[in-house]
CSV table of C-alpha atoms and ligand atoms in Angstrom, one decimal:
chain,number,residue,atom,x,y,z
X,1,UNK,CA,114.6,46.8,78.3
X,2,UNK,CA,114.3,46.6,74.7
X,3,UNK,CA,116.4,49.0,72.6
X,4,UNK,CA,113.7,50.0,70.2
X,5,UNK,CA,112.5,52.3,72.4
X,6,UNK,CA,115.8,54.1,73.4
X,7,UNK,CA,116.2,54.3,69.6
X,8,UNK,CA,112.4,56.1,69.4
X,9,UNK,CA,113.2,58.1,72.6
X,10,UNK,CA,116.4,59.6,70.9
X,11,UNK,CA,115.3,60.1,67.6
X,12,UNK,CA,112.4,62.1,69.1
X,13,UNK,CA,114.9,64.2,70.6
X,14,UNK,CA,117.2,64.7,68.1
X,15,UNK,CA,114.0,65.8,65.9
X,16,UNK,CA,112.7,68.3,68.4
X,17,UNK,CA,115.0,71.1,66.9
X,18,UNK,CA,116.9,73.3,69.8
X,19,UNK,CA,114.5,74.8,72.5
X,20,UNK,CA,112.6,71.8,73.8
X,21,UNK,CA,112.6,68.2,73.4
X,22,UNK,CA,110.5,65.3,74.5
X,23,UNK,CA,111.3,62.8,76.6
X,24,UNK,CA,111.2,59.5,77.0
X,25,UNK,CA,107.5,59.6,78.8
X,26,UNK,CA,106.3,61.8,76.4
X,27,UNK,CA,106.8,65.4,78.5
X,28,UNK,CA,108.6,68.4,77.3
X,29,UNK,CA,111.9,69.0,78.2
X,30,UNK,CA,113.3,72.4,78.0
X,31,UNK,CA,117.1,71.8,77.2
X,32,UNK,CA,118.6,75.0,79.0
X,33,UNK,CA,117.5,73.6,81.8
X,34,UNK,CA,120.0,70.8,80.8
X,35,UNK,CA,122.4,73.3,80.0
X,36,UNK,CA,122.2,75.8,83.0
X,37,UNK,CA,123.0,72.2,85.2
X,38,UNK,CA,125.6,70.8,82.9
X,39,UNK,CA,127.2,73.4,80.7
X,40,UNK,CA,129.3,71.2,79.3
X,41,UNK,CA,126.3,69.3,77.8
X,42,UNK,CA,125.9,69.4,74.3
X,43,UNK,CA,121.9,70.6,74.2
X,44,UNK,CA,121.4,67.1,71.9
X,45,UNK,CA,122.5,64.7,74.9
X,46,UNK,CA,119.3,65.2,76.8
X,47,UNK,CA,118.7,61.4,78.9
X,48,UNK,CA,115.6,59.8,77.4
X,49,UNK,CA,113.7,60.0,80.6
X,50,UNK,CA,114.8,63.3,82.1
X,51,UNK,CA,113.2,65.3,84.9
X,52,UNK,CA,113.6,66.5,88.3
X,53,UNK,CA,113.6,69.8,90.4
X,54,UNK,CA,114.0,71.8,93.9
X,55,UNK,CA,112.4,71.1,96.4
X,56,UNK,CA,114.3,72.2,99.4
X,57,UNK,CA,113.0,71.0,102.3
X,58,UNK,CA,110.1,68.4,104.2
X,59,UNK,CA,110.0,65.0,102.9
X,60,UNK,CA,110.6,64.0,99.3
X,61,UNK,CA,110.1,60.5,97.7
X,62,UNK,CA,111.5,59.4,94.3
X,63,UNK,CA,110.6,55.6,92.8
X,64,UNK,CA,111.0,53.9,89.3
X,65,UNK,CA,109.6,51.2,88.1
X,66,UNK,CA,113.0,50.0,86.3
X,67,UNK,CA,114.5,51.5,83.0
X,68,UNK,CA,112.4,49.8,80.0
X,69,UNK,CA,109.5,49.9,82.0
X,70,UNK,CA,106.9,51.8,79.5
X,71,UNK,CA,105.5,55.9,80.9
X,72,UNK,CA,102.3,54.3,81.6
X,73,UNK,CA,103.0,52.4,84.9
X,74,UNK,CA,103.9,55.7,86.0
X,75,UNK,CA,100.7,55.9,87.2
X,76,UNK,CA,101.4,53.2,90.0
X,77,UNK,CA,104.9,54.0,90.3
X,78,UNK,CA,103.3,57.2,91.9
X,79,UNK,CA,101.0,55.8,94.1
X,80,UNK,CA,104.0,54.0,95.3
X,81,UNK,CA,105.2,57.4,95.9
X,82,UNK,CA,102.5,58.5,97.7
X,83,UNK,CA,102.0,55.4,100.0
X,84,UNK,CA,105.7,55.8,100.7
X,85,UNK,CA,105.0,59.6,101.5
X,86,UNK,CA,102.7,59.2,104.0
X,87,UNK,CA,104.8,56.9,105.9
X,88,UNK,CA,107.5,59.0,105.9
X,89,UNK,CA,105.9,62.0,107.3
X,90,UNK,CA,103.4,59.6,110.1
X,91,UNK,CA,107.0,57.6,111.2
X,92,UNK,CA,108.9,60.5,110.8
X,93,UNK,CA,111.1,58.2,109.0
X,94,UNK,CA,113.1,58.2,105.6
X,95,UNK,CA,113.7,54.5,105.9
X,96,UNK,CA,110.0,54.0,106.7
X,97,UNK,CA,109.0,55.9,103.5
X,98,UNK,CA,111.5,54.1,101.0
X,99,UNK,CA,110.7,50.3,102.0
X,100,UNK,CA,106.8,51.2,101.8
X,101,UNK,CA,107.2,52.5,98.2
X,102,UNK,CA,109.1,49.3,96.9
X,103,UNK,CA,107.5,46.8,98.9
X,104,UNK,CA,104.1,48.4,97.1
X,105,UNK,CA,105.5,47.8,93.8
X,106,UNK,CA,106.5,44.6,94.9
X,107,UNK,CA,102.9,43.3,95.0
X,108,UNK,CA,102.1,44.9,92.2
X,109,UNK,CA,102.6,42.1,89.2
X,110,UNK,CA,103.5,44.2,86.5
X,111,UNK,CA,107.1,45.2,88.0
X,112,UNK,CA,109.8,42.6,88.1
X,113,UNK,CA,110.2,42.3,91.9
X,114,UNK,CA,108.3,40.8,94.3
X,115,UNK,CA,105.0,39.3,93.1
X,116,UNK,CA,106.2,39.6,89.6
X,117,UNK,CA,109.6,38.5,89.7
X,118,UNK,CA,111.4,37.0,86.6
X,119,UNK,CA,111.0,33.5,86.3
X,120,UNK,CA,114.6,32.4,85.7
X,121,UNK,CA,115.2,30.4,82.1
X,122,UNK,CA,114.6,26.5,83.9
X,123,UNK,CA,110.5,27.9,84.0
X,124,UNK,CA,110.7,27.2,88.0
X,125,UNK,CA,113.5,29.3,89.5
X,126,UNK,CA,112.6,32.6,91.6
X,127,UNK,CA,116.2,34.6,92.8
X,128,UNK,CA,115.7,37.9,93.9
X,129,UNK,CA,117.9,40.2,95.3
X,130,UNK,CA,117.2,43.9,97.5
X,131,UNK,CA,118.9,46.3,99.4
X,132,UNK,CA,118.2,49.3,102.0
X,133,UNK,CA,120.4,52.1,102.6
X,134,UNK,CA,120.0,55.1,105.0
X,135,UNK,CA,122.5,58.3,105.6
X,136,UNK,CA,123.7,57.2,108.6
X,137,UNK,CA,125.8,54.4,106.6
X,138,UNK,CA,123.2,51.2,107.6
X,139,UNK,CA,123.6,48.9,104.5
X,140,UNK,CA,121.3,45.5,104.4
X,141,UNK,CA,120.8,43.2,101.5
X,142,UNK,CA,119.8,39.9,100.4
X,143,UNK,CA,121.0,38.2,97.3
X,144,UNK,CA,118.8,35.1,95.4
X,145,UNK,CA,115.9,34.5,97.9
X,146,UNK,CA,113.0,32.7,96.8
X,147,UNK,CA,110.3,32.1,98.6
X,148,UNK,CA,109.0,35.7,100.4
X,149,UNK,CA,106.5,38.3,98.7
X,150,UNK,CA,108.7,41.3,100.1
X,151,UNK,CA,112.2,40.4,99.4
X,152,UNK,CA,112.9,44.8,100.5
X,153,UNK,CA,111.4,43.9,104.1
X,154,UNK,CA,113.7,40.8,104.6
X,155,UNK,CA,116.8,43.0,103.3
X,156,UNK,CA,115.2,45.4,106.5
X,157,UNK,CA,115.5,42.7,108.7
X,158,UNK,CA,119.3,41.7,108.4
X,159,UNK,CA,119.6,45.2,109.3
X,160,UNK,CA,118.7,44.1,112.6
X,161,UNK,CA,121.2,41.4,112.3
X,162,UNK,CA,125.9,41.3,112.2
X,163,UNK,CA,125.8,40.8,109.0
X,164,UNK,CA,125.3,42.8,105.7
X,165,UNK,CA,124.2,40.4,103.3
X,166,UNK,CA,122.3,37.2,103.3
X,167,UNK,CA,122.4,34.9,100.1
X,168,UNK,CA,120.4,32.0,98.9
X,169,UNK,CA,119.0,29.8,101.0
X,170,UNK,CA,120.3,31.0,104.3
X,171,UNK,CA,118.6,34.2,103.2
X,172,UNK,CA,115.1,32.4,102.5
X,173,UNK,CA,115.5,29.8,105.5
X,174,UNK,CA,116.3,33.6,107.9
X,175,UNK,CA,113.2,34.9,106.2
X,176,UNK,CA,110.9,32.4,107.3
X,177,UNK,CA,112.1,31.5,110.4
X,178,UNK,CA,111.6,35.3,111.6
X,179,UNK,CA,108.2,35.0,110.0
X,180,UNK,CA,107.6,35.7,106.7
X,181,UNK,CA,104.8,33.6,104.8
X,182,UNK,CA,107.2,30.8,102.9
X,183,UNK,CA,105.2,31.4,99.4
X,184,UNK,CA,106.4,31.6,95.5
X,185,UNK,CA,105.6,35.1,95.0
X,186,UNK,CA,104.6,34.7,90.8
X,187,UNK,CA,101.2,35.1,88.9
X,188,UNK,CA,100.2,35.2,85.5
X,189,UNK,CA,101.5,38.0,84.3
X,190,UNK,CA,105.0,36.5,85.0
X,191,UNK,CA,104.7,33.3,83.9
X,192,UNK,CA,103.6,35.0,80.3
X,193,UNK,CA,107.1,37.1,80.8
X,194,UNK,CA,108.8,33.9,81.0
X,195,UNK,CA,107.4,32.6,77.6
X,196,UNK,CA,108.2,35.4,75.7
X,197,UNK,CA,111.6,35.9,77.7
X,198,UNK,CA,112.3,31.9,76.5
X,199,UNK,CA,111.3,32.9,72.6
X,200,UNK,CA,113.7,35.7,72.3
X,201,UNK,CA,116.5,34.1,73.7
X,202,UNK,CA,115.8,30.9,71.3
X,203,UNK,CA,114.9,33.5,68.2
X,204,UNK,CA,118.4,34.9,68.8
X,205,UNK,CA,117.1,37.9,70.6
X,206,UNK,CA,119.1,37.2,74.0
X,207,UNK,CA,119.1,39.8,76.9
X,208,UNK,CA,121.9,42.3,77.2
X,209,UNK,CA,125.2,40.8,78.2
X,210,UNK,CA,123.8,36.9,76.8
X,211,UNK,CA,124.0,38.2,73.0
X,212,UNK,CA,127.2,36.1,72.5
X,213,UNK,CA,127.2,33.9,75.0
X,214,UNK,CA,126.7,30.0,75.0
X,215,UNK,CA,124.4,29.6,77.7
X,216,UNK,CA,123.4,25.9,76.6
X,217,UNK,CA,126.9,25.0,77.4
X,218,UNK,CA,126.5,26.8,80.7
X,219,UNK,CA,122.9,25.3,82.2
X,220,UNK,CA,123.8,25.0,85.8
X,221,UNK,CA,119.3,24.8,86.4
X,222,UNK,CA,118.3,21.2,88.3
X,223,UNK,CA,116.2,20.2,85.7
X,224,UNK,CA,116.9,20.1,82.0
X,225,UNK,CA,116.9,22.9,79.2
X,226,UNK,CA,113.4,23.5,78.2
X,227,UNK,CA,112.4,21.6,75.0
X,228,UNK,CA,112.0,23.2,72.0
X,229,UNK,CA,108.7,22.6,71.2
X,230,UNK,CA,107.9,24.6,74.4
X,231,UNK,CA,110.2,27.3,73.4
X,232,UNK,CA,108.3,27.4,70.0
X,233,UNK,CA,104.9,27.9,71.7
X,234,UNK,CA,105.7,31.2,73.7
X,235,UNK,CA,104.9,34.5,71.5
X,236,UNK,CA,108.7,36.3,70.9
X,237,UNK,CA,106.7,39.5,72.0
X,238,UNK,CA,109.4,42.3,73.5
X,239,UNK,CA,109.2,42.7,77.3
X,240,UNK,CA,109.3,45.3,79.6
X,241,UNK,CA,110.0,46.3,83.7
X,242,UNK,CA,112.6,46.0,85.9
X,243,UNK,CA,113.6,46.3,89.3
X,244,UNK,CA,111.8,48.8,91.3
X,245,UNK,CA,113.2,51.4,93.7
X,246,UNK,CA,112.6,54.3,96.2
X,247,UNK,CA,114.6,57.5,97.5
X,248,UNK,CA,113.1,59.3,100.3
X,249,UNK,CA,114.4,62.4,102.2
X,250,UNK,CA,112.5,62.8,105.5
X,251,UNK,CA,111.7,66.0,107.0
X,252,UNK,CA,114.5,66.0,109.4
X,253,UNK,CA,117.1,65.7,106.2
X,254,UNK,CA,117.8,62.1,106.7
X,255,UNK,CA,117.8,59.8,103.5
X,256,UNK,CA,116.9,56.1,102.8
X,257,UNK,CA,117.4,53.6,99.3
X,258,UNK,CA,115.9,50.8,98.7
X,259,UNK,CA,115.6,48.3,95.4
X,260,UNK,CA,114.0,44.9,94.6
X,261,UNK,CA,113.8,43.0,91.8
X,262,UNK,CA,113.8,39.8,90.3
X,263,UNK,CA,117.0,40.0,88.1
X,264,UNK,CA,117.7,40.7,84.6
X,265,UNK,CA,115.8,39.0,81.9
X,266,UNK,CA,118.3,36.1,81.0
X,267,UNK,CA,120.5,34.6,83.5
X,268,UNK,CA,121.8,31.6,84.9
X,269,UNK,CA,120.9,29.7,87.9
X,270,UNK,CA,122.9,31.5,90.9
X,271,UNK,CA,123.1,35.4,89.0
X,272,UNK,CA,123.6,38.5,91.6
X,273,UNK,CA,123.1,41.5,90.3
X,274,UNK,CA,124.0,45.2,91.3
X,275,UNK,CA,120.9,45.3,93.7
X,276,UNK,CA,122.8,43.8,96.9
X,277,UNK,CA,126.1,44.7,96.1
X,278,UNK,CA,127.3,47.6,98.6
X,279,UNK,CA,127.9,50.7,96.4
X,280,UNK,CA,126.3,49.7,93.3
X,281,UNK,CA,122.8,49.5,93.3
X,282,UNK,CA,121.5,52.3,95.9
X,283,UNK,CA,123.6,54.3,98.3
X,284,UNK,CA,122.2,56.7,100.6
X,285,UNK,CA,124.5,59.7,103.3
X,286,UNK,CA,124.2,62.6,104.6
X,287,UNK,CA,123.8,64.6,100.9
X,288,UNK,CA,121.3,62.3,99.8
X,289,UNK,CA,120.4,59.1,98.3
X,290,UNK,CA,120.7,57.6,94.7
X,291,UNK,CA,119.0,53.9,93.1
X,292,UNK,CA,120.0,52.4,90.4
X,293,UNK,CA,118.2,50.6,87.7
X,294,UNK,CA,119.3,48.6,84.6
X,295,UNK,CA,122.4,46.0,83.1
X,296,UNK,CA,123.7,45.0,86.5
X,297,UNK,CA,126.9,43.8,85.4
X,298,UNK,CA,128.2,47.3,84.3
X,299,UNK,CA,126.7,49.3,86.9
X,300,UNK,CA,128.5,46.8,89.4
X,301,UNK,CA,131.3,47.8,87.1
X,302,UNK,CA,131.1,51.4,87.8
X,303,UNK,CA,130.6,51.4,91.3
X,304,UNK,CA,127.5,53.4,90.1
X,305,UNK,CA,125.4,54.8,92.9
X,306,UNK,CA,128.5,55.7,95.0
X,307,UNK,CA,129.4,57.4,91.9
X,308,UNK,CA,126.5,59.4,91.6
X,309,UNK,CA,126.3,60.2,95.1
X,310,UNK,CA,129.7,61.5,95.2
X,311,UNK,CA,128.4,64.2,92.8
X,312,UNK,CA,125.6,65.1,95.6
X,313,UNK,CA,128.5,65.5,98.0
X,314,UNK,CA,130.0,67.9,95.3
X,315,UNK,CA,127.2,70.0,95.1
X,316,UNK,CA,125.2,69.2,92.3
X,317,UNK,CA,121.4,69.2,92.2
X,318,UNK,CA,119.9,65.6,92.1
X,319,UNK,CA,118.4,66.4,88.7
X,320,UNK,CA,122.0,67.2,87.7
X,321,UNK,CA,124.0,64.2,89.3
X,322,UNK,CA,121.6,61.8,87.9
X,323,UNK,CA,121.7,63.6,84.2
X,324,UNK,CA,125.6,63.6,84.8
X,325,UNK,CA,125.2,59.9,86.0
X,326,UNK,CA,123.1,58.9,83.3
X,327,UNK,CA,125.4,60.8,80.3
X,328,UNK,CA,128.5,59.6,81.7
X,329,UNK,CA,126.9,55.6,81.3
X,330,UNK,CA,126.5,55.9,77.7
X,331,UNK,CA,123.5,54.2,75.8
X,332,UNK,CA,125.0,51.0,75.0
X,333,UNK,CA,123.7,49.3,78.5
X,334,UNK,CA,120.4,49.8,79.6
X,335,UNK,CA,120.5,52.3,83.1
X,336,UNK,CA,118.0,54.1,85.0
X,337,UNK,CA,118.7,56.8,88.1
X,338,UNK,CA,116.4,58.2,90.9
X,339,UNK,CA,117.8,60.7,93.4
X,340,UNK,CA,117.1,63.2,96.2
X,341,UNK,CA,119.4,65.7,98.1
X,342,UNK,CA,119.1,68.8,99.9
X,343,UNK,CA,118.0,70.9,96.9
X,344,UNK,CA,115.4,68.4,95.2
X,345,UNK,CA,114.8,65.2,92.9
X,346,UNK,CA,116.6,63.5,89.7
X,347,UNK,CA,114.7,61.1,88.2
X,348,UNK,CA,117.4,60.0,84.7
X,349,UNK,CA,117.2,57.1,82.4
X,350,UNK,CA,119.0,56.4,78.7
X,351,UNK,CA,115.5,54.2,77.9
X,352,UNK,CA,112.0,54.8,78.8
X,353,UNK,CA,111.0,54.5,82.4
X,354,UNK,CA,108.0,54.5,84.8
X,355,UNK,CA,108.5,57.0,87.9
X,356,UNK,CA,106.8,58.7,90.1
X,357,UNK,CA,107.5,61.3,92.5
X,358,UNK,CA,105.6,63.0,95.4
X,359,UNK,CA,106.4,65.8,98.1
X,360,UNK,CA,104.2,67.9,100.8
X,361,UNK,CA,101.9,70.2,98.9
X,362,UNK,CA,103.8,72.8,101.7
X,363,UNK,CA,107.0,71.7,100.7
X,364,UNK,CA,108.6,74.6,98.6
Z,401,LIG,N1,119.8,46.1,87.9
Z,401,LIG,C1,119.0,44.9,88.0
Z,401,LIG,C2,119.9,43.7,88.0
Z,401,LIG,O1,120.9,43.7,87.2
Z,401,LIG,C3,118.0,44.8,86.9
Z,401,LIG,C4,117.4,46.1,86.4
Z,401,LIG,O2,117.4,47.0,87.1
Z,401,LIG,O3,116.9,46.1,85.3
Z,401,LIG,O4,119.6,42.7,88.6
């Protein structure tokens, strides 16, 4: 989530003069569109990553691979999409469909869930946190497990359970006693995250919500603060990907939300983020279902996927409730939004971002 490109994405727009603009990933963006959805939207405040459309009816599936995540992973993002397609339509299932598309981009070690989950500041620590939603009102989630490869299928399993949420180790110690392989899910490409995570926070270049904050005083890790020598050795390159998430609408009109990820860049030991928190991260009913991506804290703030979902319910397309969702946020935090409803997809973000989106080539 670095704010470099937001800054590159804007001034690109701003440049583009009045009939089109390009967004975030690069594509053309004609603003009436914008402006026929929204009226009350200057033509200017265009999302970085905008786009989105009807589709009316058979199954639809949405994913992102987290706001700051860079166009190119779009690519996989998609196949996501497409794997999470196919299950909808063979299990005739939304649900089906949206754990399929995250739990793909969980192994995937690029995206910050799963197999590729942050590596918290102590070099050791693995919290995740992920949630399912479906229209019927079903809400699951699990908050800092370590431990699993698919945190999204253990969030499916307390479905099964009384309980809504499962956190920490109760959460991991459920996982493997119902069967999942007890493993660190990391690999290379995370622990080289980590380094350069560690080197911005020392050069001064903390993660959102950490630029003022004294988290020496704070270090509630087991073992000590990382020495600086080691801090000195990791490259202070920016870093990118987030959580990753999925909409589906199935063919019957039922919806599903789902969202994994391995936290935002700095933290301390313990963190929960918008993810599990009912309301906040995902929310899925009967007009459609909404994932969030980005500074956890303020989207826990706004309640934000309710939000957003409430603007389904109202009528609006998905394209417009996320652009509406997205607007509304500001630029200050970092925020990504994926939708579907009865008319079509939103896919919204106020900083570059990965997505991917795939329908029935009969679906109008
Ligand atoms: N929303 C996630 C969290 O705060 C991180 C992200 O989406 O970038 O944990």
């Amino acid at each position: 989530m670095t704010s470099g490109y937001a800054r590159l994405g804007r001034s690109i727009v701003l440049l583009a003069g009045l009939g089109w603009g390009l967004n975030g990933c690069g594509e053309q963006v004609p603003r009436e569109v914008v402006d026929t959805t929204l009226p009350n939207v200057a033509a200017a405040e265009i999302p970085t990553t905008l786009a989105g459309g009807p589709h009316a009816t058979g199954c639809l599936v949405v994913t992102h691979g987290g706001v700051g995540s860079p166009p190119e992973w779009s690519a996989d993002c998609q196949k996501a999409a497409e794997s999470a397609l196919v299950a909808a339509e063979r299990h005739r299932s939304a649900l089906r469909g949206a754990l399929v598309g995250t739990a793909f981009m969980e192994n995937y070690p690029q995206f910050n869930a799963g197999t590729g989950a942050n590596i918290r500041l102590d070099g050791k620590t693995i919290q995740m946190d992920a949630s399912v939603m479906t229209s019927d009102g079903n809400f699951a989630a699990v908050a800092v497990i370590e431990r699993v490869r698919n945190p999204v299928l253990v969030a499916q399993a307390v479905l099964d359970t009384p309980h809504r949420l499962l956190a920490g180790e109760g959460a991991t110690l459920f996982a493997h006693r119902i069967g999942f392989v007890d493993i660190v899910p990391t690999c290379p490409e995370a622990e080289a995250k980590f380094q350069r995570r560690l080197a911005n926070l020392v050069a001064g270049r903390a993660g959102e919500g950490f630029e003022n904050f004294d988290w020496r005083k704070c270090w509630n890790y087991p073992g000590p603060i990382p020495s600086t020598a080691e801090i000195d050795a990791a490259a202070g390159l920016p870093e990118t990907g987030d959580t990753v998430g999925t909409v589906t609408r199935a063919a019957d009109g039922t919806y599903a939300a789902t969202l994994s990820t391995g936290g935002t860049s700095i933290t301390l030991n313990g963190r929960v983020g918008d993810v599990p928190i009912y309301g906040c991260g995902c929310y899925a009913g009967p007009a459609g279902a909404v994932a969030c991506t980005g500074f956890g804290e303020e989207i826990i703030r706004r309640t934000l996927a309710r939000k957003v979902y409430t603007y389904l319910e109202q009528g609006l397309s998905a394209r417009a409730a996320v652009t509406r969702g997205c607007l509304d946020f500001g630029e200050e935090h970092s925020l990504g939004l994926i939708a579907v409803g009865r008319d079509g997809w939103g896919v919204a973000a106020n900083r570059p971002m990965a997505y991917g989106m795939a329908a029935p080539a009969t679906a109008d």
